[in-house]
PDB file of C-alpha atoms in Angstrom:
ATOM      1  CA  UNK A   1    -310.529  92.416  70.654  1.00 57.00           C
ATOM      2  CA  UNK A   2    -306.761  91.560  70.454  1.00 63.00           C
ATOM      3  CA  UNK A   3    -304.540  92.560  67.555  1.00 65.00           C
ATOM      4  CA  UNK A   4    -303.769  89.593  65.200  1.00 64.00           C
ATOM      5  CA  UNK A   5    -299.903  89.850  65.394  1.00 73.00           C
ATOM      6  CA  UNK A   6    -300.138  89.819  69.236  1.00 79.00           C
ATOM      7  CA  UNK A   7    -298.811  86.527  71.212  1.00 83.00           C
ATOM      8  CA  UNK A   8    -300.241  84.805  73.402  1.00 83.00           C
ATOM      9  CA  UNK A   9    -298.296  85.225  76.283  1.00 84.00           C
ATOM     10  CA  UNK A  10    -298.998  89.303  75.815  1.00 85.00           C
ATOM     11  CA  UNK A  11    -302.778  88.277  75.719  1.00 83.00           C
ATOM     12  CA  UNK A  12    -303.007  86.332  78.675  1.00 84.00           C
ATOM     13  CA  UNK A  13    -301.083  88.688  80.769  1.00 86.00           C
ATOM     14  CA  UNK A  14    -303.667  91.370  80.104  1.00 87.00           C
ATOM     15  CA  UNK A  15    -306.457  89.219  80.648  1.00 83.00           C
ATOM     16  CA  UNK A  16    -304.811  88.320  83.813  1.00 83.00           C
ATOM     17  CA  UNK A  17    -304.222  92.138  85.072  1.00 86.00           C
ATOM     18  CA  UNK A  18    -307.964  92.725  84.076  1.00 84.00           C
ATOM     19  CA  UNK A  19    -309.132  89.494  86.543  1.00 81.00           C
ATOM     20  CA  UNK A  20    -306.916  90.625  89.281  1.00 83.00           C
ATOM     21  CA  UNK A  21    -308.304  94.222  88.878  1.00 83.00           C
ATOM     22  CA  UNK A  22    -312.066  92.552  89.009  1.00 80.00           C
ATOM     23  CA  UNK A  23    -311.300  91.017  91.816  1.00 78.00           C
ATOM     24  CA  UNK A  24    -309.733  93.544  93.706  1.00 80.00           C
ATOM     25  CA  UNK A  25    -313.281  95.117  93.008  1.00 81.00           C
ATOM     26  CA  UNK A  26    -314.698  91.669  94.682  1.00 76.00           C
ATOM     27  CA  UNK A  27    -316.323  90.946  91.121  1.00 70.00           C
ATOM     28  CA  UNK A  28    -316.021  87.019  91.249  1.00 67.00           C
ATOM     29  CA  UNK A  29    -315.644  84.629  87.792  1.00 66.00           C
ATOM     30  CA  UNK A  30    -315.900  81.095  88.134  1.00 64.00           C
ATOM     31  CA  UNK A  31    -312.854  79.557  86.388  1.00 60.00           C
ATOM     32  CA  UNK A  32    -315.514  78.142  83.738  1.00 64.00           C
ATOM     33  CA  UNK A  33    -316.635  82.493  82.895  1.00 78.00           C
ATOM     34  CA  UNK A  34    -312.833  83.043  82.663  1.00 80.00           C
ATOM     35  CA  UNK A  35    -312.213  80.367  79.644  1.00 83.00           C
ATOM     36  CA  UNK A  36    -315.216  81.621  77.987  1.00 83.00           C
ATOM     37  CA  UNK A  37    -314.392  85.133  78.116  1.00 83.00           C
ATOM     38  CA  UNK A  38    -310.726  84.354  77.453  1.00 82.00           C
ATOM     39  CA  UNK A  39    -312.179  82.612  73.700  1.00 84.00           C
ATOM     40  CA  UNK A  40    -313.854  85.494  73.287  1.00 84.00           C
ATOM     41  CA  UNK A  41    -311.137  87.978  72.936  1.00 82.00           C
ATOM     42  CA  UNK A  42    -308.910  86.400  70.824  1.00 84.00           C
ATOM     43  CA  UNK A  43    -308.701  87.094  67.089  1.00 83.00           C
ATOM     44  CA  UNK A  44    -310.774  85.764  64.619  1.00 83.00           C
ATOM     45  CA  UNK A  45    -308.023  84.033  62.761  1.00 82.00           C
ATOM     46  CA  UNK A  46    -307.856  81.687  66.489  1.00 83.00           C
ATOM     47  CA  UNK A  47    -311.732  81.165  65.350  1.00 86.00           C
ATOM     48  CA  UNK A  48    -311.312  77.411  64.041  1.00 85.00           C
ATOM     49  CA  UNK A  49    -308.803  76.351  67.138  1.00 86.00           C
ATOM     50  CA  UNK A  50    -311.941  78.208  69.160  1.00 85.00           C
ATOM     51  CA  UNK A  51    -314.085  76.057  67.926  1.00 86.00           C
ATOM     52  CA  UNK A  52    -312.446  72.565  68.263  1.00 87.00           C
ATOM     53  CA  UNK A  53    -311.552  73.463  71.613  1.00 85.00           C
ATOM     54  CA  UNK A  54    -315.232  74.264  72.404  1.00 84.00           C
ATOM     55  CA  UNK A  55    -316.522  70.595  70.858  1.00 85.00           C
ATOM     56  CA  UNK A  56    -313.808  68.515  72.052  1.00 83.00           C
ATOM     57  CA  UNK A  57    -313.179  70.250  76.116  1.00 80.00           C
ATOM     58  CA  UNK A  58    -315.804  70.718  78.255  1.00 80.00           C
ATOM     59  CA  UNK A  59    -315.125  73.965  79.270  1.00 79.00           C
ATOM     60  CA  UNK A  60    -316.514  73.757  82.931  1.00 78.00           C
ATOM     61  CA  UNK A  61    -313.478  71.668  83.499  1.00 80.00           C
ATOM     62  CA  UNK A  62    -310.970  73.188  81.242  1.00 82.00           C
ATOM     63  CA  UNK A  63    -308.736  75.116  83.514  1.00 82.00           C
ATOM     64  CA  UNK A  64    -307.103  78.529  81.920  1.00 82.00           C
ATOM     65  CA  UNK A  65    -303.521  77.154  81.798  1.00 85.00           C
ATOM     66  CA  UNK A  66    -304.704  74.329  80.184  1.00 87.00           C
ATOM     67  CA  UNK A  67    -305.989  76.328  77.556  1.00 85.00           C
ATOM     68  CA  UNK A  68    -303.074  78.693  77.336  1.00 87.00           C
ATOM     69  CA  UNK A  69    -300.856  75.840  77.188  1.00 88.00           C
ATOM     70  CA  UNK A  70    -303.240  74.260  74.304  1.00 88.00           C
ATOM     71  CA  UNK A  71    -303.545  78.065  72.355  1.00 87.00           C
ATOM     72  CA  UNK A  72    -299.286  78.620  72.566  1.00 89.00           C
ATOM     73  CA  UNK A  73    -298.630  74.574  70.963  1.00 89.00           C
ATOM     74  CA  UNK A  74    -300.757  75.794  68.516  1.00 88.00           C
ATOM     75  CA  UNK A  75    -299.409  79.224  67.937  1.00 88.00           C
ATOM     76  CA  UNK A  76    -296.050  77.354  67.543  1.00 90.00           C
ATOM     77  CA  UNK A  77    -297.618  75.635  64.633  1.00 89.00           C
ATOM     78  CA  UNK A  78    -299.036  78.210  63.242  1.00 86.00           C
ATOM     79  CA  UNK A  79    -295.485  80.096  63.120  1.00 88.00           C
ATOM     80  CA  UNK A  80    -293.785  77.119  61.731  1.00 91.00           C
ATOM     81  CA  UNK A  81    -296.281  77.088  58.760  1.00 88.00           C
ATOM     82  CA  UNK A  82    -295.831  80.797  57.681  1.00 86.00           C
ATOM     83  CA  UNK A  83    -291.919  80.276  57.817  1.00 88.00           C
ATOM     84  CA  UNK A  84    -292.129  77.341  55.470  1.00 88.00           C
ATOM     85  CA  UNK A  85    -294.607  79.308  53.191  1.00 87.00           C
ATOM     86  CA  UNK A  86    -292.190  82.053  53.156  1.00 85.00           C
ATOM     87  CA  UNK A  87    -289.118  80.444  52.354  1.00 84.00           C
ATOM     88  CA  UNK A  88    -290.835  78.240  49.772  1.00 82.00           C
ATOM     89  CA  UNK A  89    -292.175  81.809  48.245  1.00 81.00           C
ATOM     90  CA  UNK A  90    -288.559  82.822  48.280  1.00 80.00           C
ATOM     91  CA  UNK A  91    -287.357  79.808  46.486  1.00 77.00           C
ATOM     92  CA  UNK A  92    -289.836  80.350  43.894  1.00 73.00           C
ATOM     93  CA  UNK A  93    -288.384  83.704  43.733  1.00 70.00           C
ATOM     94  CA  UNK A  94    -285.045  82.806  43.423  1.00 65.00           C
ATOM     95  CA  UNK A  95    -285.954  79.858  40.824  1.00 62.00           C
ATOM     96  CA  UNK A  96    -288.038  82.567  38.894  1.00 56.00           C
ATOM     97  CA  UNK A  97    -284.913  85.065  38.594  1.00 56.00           C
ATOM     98  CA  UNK A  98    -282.326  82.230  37.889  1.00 54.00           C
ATOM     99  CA  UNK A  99    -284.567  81.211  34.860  1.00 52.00           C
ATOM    100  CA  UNK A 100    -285.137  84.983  33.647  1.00 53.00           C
ATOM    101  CA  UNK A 101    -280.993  85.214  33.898  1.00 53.00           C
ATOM    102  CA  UNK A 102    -280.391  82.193  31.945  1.00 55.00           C
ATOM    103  CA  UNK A 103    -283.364  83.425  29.497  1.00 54.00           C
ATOM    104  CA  UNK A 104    -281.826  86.002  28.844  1.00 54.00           C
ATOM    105  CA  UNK A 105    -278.122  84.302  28.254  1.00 54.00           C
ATOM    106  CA  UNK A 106    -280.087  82.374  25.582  1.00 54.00           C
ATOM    107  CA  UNK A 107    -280.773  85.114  23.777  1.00 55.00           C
ATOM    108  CA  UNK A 108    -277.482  86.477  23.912  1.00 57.00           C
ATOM    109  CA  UNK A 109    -276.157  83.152  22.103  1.00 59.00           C
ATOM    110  CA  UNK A 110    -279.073  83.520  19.577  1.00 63.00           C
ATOM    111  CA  UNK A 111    -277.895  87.370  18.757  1.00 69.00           C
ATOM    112  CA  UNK A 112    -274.663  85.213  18.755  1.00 74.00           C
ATOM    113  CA  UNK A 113    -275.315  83.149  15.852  1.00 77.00           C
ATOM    114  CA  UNK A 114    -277.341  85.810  14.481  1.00 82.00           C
ATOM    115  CA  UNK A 115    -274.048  87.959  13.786  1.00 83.00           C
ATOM    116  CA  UNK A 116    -272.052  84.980  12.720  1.00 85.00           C
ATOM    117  CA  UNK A 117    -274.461  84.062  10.225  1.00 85.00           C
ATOM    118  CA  UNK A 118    -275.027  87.201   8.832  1.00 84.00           C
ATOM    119  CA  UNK A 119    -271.052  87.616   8.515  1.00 85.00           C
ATOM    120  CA  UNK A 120    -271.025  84.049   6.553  1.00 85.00           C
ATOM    121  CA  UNK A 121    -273.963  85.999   4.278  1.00 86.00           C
ATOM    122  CA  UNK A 122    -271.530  89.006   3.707  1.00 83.00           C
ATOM    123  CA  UNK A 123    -268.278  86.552   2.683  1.00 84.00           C
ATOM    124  CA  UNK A 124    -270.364  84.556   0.380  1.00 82.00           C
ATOM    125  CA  UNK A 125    -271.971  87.159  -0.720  1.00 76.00           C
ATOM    126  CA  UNK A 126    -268.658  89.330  -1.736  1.00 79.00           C
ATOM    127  CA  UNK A 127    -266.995  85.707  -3.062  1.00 77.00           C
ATOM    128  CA  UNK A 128    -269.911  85.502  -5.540  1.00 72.00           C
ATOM    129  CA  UNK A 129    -269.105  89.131  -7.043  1.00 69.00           C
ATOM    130  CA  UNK A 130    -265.467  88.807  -6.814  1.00 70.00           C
ATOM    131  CA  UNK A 131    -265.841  85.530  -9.154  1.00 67.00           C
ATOM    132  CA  UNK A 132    -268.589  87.413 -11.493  1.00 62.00           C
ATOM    133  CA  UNK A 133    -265.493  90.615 -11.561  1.00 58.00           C
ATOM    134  CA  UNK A 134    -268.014  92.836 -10.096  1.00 55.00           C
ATOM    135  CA  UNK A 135    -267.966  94.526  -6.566  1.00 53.00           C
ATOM    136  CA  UNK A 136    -263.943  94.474  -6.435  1.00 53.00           C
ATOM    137  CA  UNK A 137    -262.798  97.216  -4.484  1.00 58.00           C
ATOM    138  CA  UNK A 138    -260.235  99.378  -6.611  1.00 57.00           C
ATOM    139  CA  UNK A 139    -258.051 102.038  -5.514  1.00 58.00           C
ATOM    140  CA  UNK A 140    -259.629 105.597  -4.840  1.00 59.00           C
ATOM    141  CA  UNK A 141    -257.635 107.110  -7.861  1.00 60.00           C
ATOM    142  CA  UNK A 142    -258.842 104.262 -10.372  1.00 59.00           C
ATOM    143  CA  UNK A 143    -262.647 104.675  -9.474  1.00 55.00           C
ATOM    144  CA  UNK A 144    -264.809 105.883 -12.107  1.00 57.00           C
ATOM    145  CA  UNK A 145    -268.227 107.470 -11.103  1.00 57.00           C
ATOM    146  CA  UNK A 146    -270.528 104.692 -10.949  1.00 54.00           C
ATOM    147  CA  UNK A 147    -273.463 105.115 -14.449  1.00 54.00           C
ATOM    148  CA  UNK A 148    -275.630 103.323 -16.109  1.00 52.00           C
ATOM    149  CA  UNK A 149    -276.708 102.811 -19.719  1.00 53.00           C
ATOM    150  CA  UNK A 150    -280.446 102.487 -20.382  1.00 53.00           C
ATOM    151  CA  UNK A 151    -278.936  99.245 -22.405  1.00 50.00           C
ATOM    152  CA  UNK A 152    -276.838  98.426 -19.224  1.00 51.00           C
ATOM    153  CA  UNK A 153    -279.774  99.059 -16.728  1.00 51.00           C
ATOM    154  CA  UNK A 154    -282.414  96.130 -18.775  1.00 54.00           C
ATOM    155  CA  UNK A 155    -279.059  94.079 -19.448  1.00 54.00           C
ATOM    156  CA  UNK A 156    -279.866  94.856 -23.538  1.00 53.00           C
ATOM    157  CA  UNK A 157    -275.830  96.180 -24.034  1.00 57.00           C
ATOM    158  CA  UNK A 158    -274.975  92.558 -24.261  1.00 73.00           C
ATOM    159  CA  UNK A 159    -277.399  91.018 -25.918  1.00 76.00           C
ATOM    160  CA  UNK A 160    -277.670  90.129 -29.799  1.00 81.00           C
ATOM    161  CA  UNK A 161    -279.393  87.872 -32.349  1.00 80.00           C
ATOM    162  CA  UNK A 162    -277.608  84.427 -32.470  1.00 76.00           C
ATOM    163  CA  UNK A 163    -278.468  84.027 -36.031  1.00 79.00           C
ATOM    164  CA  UNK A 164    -277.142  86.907 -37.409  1.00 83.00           C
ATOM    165  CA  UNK A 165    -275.200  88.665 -34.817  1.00 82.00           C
ATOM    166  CA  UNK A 166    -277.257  91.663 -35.046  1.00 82.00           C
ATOM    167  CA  UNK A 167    -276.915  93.404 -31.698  1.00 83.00           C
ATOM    168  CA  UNK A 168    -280.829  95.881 -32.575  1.00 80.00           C
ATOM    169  CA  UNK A 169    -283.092  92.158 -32.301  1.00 78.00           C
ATOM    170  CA  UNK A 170    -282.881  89.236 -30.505  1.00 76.00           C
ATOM    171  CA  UNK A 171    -283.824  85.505 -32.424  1.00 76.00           C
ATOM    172  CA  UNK A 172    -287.298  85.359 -31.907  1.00 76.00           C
ATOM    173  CA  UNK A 173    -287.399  88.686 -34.052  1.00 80.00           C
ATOM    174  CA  UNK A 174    -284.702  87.662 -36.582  1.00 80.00           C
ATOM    175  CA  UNK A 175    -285.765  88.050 -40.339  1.00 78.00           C
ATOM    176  CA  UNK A 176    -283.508  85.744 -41.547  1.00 74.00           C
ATOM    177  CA  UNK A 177    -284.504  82.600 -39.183  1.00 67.00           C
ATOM    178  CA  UNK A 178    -288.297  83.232 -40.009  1.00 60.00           C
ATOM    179  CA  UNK A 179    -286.629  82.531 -44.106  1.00 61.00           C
ATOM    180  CA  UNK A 180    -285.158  79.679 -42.564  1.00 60.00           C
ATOM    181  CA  UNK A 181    -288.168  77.824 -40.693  1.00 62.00           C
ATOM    182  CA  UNK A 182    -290.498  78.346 -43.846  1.00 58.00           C
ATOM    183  CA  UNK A 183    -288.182  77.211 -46.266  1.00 58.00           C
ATOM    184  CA  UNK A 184    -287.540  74.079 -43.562  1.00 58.00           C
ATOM    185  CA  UNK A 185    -291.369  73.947 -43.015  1.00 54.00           C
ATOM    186  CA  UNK A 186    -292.239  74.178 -46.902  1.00 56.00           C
ATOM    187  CA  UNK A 187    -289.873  71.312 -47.740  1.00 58.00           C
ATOM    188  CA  UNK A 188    -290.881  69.630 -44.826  1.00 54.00           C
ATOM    189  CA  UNK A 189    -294.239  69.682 -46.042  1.00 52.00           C
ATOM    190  CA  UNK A 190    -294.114  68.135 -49.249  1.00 47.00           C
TER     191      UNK A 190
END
């Protein structure tokens, strides 16, 4: 059997040295044995032009550069097909990596407006505490150690009764409001 990759040509100049050699040896072919054995070598990817050639020729008459002449047109064609596979496989390629690139450039100007949003966080954020007269950077010397007051910590240092102005309740617990509302509810009442 012949190698796939093998042309034509190559295979019908051995064949050729191989009939002159049986004939040399007086070992006669009719030209009708030396199509035949001629299909018979080639590769079994030249199976289906094998085949149509076989249904369509009569191979009694089918001279062998006929056939040759028949096998390289469709060789050619063969060839031609494989290039354009290839270079559309390459395209794809290409069209594959071009799209990865510019992926990846999108995702640079996400990160992008990632970081400038998360800068507009940080200047709102310290504009809200300047305003409140917290989180103002002083000078080294002028920093105090940073504590808290159990008061401070449950926001209780600030807080006192509305009513009274007694800093240990709030007005739900005042004394003097509860006077208030029965006296209000008692008169009220009648």
């Amino acid at each position: 059997m012949i190698p796939e990759e093998e042309p034509i040509d190559n295979v019908f100049a051995k064949f050729n040295s191989i009939i002159t050699s049986l004939k040399a040896l007086d070992e006669g072919f009719s030209s009708k044995n030396f199509v035949r054995k001629f299909l018979r070598t080639l590769h079994p990817k030249w199976r289906a032009k094998v085949t149509a050639i076989e249904e369509s020729k009569n191979l009694t008459t089918l001279s062998l550069d006929e056939l040759i002449g028949n096998l390289k047109v469709y060789e050619e064609v063969i060839k031609k097909d494989s290039e354009t596979v290839k270079s559309k496989r390459e395209q794809s390629r290409s069209i594959a990596l071009k799209a990865r690139k510019e992926s990846r450039d999108d995702d640079s100007s996400t990160s992008d407006s990632e970081d400038e949003e998360y800068a507009m966080t940080v200047r709102d954020f310290k504009k809200f505490f300047k305003r409140r007269g917290r989180f103002v950077r002083q000078p080294h010397e002028e920093r105090k150690p940073f504590q808290i007051n159990k008061d401070d910590k449950n926001g209780k240092g600030e807080r006192k009764c509305f009513k009274c102005e007694d800093p240990n309740h709030l007005i739900g617990e005042c004394l003097k409001l509860s006077r208030y509302q029965n006296q209000k509810a008692f008169v009220g009442g009648s």
